[in-house]
Short mmCIF file of C-alpha atoms and ligand atoms in Angstrom, two decimals:
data_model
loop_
_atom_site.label_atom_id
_atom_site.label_comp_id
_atom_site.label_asym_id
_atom_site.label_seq_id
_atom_site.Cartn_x
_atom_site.Cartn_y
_atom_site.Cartn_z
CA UNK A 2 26.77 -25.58 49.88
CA UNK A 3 24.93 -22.52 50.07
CA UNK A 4 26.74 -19.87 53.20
CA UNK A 5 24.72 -17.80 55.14
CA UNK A 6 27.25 -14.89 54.36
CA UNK A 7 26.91 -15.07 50.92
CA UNK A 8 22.88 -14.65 51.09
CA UNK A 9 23.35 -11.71 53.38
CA UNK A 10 25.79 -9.57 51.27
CA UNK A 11 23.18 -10.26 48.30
CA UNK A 12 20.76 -9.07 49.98
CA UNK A 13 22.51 -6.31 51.01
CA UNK A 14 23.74 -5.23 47.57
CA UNK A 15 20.24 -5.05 46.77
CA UNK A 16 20.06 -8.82 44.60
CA UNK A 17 16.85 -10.42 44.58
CA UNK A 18 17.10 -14.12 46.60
CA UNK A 19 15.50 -17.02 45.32
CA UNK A 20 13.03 -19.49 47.62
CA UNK A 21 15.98 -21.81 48.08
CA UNK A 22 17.94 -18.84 49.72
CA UNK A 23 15.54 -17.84 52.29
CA UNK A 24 14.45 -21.35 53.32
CA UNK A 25 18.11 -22.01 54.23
CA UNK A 26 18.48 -18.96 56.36
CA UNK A 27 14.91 -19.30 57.77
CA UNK A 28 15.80 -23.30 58.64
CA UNK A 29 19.71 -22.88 59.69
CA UNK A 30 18.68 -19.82 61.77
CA UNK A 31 16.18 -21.93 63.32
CA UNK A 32 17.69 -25.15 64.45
CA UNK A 33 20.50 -23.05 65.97
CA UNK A 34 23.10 -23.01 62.88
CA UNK A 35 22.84 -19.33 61.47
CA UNK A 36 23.42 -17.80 64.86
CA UNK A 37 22.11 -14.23 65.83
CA UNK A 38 24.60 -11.75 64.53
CA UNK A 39 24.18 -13.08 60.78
CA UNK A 40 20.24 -13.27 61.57
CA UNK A 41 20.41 -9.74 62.51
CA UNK A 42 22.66 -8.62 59.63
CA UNK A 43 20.47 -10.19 57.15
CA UNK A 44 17.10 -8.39 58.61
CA UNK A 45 18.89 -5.27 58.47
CA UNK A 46 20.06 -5.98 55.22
CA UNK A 47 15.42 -6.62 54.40
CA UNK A 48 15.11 -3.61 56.18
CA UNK A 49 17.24 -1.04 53.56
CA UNK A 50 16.70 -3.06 50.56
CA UNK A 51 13.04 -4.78 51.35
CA UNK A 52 12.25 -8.01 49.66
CA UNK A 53 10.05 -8.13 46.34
CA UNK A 54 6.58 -10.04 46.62
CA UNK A 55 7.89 -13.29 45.65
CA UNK A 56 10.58 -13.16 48.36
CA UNK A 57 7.78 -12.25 50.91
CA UNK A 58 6.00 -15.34 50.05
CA UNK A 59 9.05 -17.42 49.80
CA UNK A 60 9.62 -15.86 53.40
CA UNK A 61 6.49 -16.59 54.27
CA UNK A 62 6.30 -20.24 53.13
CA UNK A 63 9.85 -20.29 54.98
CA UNK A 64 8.90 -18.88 58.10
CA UNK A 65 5.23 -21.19 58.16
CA UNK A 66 7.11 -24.49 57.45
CA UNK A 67 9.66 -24.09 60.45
CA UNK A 68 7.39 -26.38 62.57
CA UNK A 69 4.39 -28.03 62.77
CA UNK A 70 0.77 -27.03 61.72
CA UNK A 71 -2.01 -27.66 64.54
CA UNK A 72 -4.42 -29.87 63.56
CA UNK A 73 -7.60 -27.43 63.91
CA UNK A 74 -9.26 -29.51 60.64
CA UNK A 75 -10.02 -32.21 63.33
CA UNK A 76 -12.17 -29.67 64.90
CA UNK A 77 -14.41 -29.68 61.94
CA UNK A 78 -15.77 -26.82 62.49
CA UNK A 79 -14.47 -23.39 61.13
CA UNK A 80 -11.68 -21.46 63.61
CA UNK A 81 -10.97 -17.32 62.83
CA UNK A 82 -8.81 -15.56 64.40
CA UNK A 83 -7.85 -11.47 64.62
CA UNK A 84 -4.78 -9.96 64.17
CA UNK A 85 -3.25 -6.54 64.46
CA UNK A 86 0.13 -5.06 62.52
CA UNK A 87 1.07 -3.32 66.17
CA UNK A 88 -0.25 -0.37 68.12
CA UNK A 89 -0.07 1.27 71.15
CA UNK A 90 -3.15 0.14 73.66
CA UNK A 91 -3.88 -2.20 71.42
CA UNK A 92 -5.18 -5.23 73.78
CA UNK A 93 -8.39 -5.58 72.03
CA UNK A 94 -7.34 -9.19 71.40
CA UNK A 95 -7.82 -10.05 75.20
CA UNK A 96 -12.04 -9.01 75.04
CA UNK A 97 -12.27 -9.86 71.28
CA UNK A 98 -11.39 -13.26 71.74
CA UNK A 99 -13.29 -14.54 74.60
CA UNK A 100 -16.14 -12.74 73.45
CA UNK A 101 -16.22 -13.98 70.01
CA UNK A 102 -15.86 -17.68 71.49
CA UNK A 103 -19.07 -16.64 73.66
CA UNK A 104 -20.63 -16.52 70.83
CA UNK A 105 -20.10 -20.10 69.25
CA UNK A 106 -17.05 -19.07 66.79
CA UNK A 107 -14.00 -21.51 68.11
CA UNK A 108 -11.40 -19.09 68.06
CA UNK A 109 -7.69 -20.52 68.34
CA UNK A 110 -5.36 -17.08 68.78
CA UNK A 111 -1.06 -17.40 68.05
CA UNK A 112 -0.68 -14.11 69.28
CA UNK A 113 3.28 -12.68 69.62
CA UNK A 114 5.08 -10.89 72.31
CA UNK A 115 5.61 -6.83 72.93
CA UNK A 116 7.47 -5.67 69.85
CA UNK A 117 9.28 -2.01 69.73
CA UNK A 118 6.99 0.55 70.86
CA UNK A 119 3.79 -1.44 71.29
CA UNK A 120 2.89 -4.46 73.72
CA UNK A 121 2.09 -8.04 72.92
CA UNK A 122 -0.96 -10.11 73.75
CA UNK A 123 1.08 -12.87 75.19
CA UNK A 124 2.80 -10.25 77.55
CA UNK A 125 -0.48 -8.90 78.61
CA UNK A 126 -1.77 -12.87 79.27
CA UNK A 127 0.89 -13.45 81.44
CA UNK A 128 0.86 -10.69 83.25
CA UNK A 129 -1.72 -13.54 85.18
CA UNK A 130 0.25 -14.96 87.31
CA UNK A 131 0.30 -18.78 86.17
CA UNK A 132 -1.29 -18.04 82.64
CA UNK A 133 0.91 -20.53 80.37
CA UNK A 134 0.79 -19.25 76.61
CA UNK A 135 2.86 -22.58 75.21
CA UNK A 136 0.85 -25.04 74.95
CA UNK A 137 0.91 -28.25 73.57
CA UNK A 138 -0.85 -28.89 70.53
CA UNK A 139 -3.06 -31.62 71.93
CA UNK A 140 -3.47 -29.02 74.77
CA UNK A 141 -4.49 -26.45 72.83
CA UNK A 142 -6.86 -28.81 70.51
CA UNK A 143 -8.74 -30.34 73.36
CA UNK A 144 -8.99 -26.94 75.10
CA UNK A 145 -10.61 -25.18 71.70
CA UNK A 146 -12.50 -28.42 71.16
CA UNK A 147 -13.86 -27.70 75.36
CA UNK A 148 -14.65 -24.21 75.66
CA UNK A 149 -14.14 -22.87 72.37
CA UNK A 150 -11.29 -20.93 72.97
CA UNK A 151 -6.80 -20.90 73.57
CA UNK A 152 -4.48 -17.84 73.57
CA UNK A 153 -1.08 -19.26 72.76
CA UNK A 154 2.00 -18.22 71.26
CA UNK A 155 4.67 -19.84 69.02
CA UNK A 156 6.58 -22.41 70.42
CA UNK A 157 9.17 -24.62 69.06
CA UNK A 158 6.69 -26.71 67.59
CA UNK A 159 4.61 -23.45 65.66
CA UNK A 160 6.10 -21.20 63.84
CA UNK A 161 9.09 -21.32 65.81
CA UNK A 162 11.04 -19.18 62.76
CA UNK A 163 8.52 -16.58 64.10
CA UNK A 164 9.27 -17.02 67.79
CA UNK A 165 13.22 -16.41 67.15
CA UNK A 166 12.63 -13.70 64.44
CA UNK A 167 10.35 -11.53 66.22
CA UNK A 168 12.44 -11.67 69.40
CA UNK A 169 15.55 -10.93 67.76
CA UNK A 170 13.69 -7.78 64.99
CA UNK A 171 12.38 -6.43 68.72
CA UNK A 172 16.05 -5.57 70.02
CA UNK A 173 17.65 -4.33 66.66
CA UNK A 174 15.59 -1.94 65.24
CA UNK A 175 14.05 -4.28 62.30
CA UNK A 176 10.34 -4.09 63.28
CA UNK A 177 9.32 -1.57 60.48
CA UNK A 178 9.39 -3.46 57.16
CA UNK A 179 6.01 -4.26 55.23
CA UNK A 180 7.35 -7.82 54.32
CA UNK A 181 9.02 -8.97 57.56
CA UNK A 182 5.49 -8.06 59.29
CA UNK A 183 3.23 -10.25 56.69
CA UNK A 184 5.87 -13.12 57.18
CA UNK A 185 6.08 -12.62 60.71
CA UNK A 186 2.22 -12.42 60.73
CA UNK A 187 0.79 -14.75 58.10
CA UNK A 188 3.37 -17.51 59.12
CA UNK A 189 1.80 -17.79 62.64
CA UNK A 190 -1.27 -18.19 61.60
CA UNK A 191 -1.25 -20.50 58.54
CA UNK A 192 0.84 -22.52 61.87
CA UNK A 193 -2.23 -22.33 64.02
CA UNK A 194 -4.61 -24.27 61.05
CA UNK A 195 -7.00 -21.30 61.06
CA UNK A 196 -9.78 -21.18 58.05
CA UNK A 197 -9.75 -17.02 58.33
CA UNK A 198 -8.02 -14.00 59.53
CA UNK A 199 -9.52 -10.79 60.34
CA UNK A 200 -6.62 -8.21 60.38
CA UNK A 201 -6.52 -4.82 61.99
CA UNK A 202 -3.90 -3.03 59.75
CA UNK A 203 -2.78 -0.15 62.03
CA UNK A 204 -1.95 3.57 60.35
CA UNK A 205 -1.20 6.76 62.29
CA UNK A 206 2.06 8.22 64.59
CA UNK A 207 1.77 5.08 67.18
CA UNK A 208 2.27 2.37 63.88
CA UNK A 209 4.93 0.36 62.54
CA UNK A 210 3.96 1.94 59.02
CA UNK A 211 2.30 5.13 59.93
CA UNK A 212 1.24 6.43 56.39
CA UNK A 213 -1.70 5.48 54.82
CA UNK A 214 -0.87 4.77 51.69
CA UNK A 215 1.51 2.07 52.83
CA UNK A 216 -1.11 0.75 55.42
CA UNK A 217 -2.71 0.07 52.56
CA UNK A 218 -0.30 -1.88 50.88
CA UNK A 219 0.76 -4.14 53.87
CA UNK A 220 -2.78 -4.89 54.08
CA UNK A 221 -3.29 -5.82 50.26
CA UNK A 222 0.10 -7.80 50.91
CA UNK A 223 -1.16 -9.33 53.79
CA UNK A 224 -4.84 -10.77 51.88
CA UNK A 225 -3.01 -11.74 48.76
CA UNK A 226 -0.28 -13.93 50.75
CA UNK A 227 -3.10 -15.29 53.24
CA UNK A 228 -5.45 -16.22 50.34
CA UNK A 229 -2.90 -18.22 48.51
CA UNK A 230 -1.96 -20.08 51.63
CA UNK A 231 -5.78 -20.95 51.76
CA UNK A 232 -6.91 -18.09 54.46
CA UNK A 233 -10.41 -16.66 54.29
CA UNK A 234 -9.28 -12.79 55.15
CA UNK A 235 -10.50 -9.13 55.49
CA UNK A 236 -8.29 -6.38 56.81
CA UNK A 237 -9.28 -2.88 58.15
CA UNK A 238 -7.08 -0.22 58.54
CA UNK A 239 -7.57 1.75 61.26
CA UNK A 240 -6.27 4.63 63.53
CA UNK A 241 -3.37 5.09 65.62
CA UNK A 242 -2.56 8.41 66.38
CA UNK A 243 -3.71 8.14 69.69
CA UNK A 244 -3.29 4.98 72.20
CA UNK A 245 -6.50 2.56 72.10
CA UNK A 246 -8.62 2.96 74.86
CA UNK A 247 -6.83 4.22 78.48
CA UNK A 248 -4.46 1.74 79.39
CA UNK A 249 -1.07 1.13 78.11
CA UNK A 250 1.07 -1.76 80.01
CA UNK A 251 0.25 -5.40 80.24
CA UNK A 252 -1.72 -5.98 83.34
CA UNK A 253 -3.43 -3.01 83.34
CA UNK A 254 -5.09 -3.96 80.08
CA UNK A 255 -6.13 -6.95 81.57
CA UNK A 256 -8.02 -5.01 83.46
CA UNK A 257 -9.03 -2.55 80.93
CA UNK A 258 -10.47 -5.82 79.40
CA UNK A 259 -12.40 -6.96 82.14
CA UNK A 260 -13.83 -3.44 82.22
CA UNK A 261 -14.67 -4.14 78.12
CA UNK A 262 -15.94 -7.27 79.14
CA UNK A 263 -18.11 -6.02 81.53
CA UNK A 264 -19.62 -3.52 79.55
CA UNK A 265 -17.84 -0.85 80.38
CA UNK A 266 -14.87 -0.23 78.13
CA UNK A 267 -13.82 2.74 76.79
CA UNK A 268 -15.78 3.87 73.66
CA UNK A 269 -13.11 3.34 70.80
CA UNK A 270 -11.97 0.24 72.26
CA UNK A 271 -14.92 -1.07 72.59
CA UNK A 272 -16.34 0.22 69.52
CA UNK A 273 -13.49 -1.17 67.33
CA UNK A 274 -14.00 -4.58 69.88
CA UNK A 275 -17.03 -5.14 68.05
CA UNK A 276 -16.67 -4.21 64.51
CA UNK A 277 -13.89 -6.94 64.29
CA UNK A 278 -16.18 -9.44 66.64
CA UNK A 279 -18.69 -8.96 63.54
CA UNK A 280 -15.93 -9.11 60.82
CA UNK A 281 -14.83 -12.45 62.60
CA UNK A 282 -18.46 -13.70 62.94
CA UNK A 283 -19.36 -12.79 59.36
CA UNK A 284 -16.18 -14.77 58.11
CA UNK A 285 -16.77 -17.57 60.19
CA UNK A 286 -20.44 -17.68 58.21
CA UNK A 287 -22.45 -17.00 62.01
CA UNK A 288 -24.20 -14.40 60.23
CA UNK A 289 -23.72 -12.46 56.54
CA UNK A 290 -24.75 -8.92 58.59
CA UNK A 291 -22.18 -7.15 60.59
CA UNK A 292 -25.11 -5.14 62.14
CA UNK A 293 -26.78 -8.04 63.84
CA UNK A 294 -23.36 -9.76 64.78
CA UNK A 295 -22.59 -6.42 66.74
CA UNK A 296 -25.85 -6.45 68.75
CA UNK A 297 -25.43 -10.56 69.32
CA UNK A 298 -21.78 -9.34 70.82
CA UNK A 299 -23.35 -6.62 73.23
CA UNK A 300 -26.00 -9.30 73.96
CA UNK A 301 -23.18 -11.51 75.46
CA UNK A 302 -21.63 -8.21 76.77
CA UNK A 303 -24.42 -7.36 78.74
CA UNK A 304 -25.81 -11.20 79.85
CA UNK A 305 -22.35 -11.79 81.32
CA UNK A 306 -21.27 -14.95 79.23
CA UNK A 307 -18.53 -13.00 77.39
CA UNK A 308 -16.59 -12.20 80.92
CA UNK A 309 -17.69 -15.94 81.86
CA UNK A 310 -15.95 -17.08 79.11
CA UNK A 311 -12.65 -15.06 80.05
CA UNK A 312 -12.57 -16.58 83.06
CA UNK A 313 -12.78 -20.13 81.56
CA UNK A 314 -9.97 -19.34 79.51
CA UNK A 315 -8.17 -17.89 81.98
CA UNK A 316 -8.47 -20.93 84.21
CA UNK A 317 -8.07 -23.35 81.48
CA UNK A 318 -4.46 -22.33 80.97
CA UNK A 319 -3.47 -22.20 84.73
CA UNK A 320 -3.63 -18.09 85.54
CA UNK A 321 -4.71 -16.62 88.85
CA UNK A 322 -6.59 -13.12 88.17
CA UNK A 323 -6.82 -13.01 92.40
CA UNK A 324 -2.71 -12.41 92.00
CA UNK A 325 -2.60 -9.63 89.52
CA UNK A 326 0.42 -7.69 89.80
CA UNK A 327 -0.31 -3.87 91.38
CA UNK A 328 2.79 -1.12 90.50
CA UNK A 329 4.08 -0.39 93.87
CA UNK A 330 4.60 3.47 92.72
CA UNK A 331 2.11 5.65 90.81
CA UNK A 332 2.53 9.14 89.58
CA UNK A 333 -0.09 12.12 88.32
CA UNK A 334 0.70 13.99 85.28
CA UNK A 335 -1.29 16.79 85.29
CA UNK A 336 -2.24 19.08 82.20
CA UNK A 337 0.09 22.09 82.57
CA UNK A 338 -2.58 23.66 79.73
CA UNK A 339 -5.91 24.88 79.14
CA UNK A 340 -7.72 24.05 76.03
CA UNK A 341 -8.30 20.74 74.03
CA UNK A 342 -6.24 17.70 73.26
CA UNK A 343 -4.66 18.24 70.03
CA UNK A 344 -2.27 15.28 69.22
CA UNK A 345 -0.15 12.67 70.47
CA UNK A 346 2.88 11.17 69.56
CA UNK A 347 1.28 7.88 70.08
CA UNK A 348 5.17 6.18 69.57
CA UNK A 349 6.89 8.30 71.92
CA UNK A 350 4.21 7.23 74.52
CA UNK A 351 4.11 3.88 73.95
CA UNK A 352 8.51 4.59 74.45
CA UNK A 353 7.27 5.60 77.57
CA UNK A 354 5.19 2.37 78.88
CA UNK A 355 8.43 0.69 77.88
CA UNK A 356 10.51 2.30 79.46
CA UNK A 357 8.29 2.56 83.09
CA UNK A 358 8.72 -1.59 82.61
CA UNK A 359 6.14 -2.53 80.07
CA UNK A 360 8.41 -3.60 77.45
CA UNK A 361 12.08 -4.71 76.51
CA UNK A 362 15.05 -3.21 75.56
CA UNK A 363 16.94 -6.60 74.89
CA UNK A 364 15.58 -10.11 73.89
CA UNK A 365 16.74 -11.50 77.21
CA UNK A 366 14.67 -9.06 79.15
CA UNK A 367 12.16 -9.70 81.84
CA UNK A 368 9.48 -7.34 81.85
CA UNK A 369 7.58 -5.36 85.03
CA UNK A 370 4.26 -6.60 84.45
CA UNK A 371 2.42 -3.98 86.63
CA UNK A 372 4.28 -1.14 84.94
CA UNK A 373 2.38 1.74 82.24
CA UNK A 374 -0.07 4.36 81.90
CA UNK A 375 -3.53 4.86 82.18
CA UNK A 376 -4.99 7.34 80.21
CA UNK A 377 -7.12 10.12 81.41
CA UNK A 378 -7.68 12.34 78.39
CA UNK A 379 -7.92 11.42 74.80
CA UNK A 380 -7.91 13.52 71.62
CA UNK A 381 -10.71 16.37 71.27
CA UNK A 382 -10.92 16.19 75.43
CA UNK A 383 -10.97 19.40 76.99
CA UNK A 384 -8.53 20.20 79.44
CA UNK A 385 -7.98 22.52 82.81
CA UNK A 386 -4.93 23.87 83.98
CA UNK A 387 -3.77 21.31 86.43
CA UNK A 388 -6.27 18.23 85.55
CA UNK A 389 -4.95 14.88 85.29
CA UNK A 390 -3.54 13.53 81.95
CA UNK A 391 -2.52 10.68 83.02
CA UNK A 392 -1.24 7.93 85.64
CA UNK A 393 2.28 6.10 84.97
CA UNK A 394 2.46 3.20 87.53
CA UNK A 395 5.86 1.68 87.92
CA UNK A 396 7.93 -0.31 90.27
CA UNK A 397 11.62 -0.34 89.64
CA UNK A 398 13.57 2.43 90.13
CA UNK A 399 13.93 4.52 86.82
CA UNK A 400 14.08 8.31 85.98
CA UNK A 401 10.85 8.84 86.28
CA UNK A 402 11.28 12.85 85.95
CA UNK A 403 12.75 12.32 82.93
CA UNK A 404 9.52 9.98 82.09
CA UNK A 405 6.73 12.11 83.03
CA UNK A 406 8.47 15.21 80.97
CA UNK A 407 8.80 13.05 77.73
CA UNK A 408 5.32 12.12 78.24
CA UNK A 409 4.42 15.80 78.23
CA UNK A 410 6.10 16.66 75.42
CA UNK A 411 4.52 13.39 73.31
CA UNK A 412 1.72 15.86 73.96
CA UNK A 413 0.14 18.74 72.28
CA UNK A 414 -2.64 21.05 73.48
CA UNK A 415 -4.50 23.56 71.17
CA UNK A 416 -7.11 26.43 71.87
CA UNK A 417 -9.55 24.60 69.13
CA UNK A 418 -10.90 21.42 69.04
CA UNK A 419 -9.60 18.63 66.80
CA UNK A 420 -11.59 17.09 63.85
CA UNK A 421 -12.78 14.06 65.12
CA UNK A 422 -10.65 11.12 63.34
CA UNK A 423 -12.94 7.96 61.79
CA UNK A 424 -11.83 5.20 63.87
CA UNK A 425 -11.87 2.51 60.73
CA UNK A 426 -10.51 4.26 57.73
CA UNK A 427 -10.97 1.50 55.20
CA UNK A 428 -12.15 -2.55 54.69
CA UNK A 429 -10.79 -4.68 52.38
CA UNK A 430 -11.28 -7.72 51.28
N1 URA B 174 2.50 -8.54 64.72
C1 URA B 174 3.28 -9.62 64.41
O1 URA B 174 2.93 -10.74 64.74
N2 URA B 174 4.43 -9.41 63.77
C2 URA B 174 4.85 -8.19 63.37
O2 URA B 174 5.90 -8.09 62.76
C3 URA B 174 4.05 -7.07 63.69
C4 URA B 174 2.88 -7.28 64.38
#
């Protein structure tokens, strides 16, 4: 009889662990048997010693068998999804997908909830009050099969591993690992039945793996894994030294989206919006040219039937977008500098958003739905003494001195102008 204390103290001492090993903790810790201390042990244990690529696909294999797989085949009809490592900002999942559906592509999205520094499309979908993310999976089917489109999360029926996992690596500091992220990942969607993946591999100050170089290797971790479970996949690594788009906090990137939706989106959000609308449609064999898959997205952009397609989803799983939550307190940070925009310390501000509401500091958290920061400079703006930086909206009471002074030092202002930064560093496939 294998114990769960044994596997952990391997691990720990740095011994490799063999497919047997990680299925038991993956299944005992998910029927309720490993509880989480020794879960938590053990992922600190990955974090120090990381796991080899067999042990990430054993993980993997582990974390995708823990439930049930949706039936998408039934749909015949191919179903891609996106997915992004992590960032700051990053709720280009709530325009990609509706638009994407708009434009005949079923699109079936397990998305996951805020993690660490950076928010979570489920989060940001129920920030709408009524929007239910757990669907069945007959639900789910029947509403892809309908209007082409569902935003859930895992449940105990998907990738339920996943659902415990990513709660539990949120509150102890076990986020940043290369292997627990492609498991974490690639186990939700080989869950959801999806034919192809397009992944945003995040790299820059506000990521879960900042450098390059190692962006680089999640992302060839991530294709390799997902193409021997059977996934068509591309991944692009892109930027993250500065937030995506304006808005940081849940249910004002609802609205950001809306804004996206309605053709008027900030340019980087909606820029990177439809590169990976094109990568999806390209995948899902719409079209073999990204160039005219862009323009067939700002078609739908422009006519209206991507925002109509939003609101189908949204009233397809229940939400009210009448009801949005508003913070009851806002607060101006103004620029106490003249010059340009230099950097950001895109973590620190996303520390921030949490901290103003947006995110957890413990699994059993609720979260302020209303609470973050809009955005009104971005790297390579100039700036006046005494112009707005930025908004944080809140509604509990929190330091919000404290707050508004980290935010300025996340900060840095420079007499010269920044390079501009590419927005997509690299494709792969
Ligand atoms: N997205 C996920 O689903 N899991 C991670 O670990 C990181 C980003």
């Amino acid at each position: 009889m294998m114990k769960a204390l044994e596997i952990i103290t391997k691990k720990r001492d740095g011994w490799k662990l063999s497919a047997a090993e990680i299925n038991f903790l993956v299944a005992g810790y998910t029927t309720g048997l490993i509880p989480d201390y020794q879960m938590a042990s053990f992922l600190m244990a990955v974090y120090f010693q990381g796991l080899d690529f067999q042990e990430t696909v054993s993980l993997t294999a582990a974390m995708a068998r823990s439930g049930n797989v949706l039936p998408l085949k039934d749909l015949k009809r191919m179903v891609i999804d996106k997915h992004s490592t992590g960032g700051v900002g990053d709720g280009i999942s709530l325009a990609l997908a509706p638009l994407v559906a708009a434009a005949g592509l079923p699109v079936l999205m397990m998305s996951g909830r805020g993690l660490g520094h950076t928010g979570g499309t489920l989060d940001k979908l129920e920030s709408i009050p009524g929007f239910r993310t757990d669907l069945s999976s007959t639900r789910a089917l029947n509403q892809v099969k309908k209007i082409g489109l569902a935003m859930i999360g895992q449940t105990t029926e998907f990738a339920p591993a996943d659902k415990k996992i990513y709660a539990l690596r949120d509150a102890t500091g076990t986020v940043e690992n290369i292997s627990l992220i492609c498991a974490s990942i690639l186990s939700k969607k080989i869950a959801a039945g999806i034919d192809g993946l397009v992944l945003d591999v995040k790299c820059g100050n506000g990521a879960f793996i900042p450098s390059f170089a190692a962006a680089k290797k999640l992302a060839r971790t991530l294709i390799i894994i997902g193409k021997k479970n059977g996934l068509k996949i591309k991944a692009l690594i892109t930027d993250m030294n500065q937030p995506l788009g304006k808005a940081i906090g849940n249910s004002l990137e609802i609205a950001q989206a809306l804004e996206v939706l309605r053709g008027n989106g900030p340019a980087d959000f909606e820029e990177l919006t439809l590169r990976l609308g094109a990568e999806m449609m390209v995948l899902g064999k719409k079209t073999n040219n990204i160039s005219a898959a862009k323009q067939r997205l700002q078609t739908l952009i422009h006519n209206g039937q991507a925002l109509s397609k939003f609101y189908q989803l949204v009233k397809a799983q229940g939400g009210d977008l009448a009801r949005i939550p508003v913070a009851k307190h806002k607060v101006e940070i103004n620029s106490p500098w003249k010059g340009y925009l230099f950097s950001m310390n895109t973590k620190e501000i996303g520390l921030v958003a949490t901290l103003l509401g947006a995110g957890r500091q413990r699994k059993e958290d609720s979260i302020d739905h209303s609470a973050g920061i809009i955005l009104h400079k971005k790297l390579g703006d100039p700036l006046r003494l005494g112009e707005p930086l930025a908004t944080l909206y809140y509604h509990q009471a929190i330091p919000i001195d404290e707050l508004k002074k980290r935010f300025i030092k996340a900060v840095k202002s420079k007499a010269i102008k920044p390079k501009n930064r590419p927005l997509i560093y690299k494709v792969l496939a």
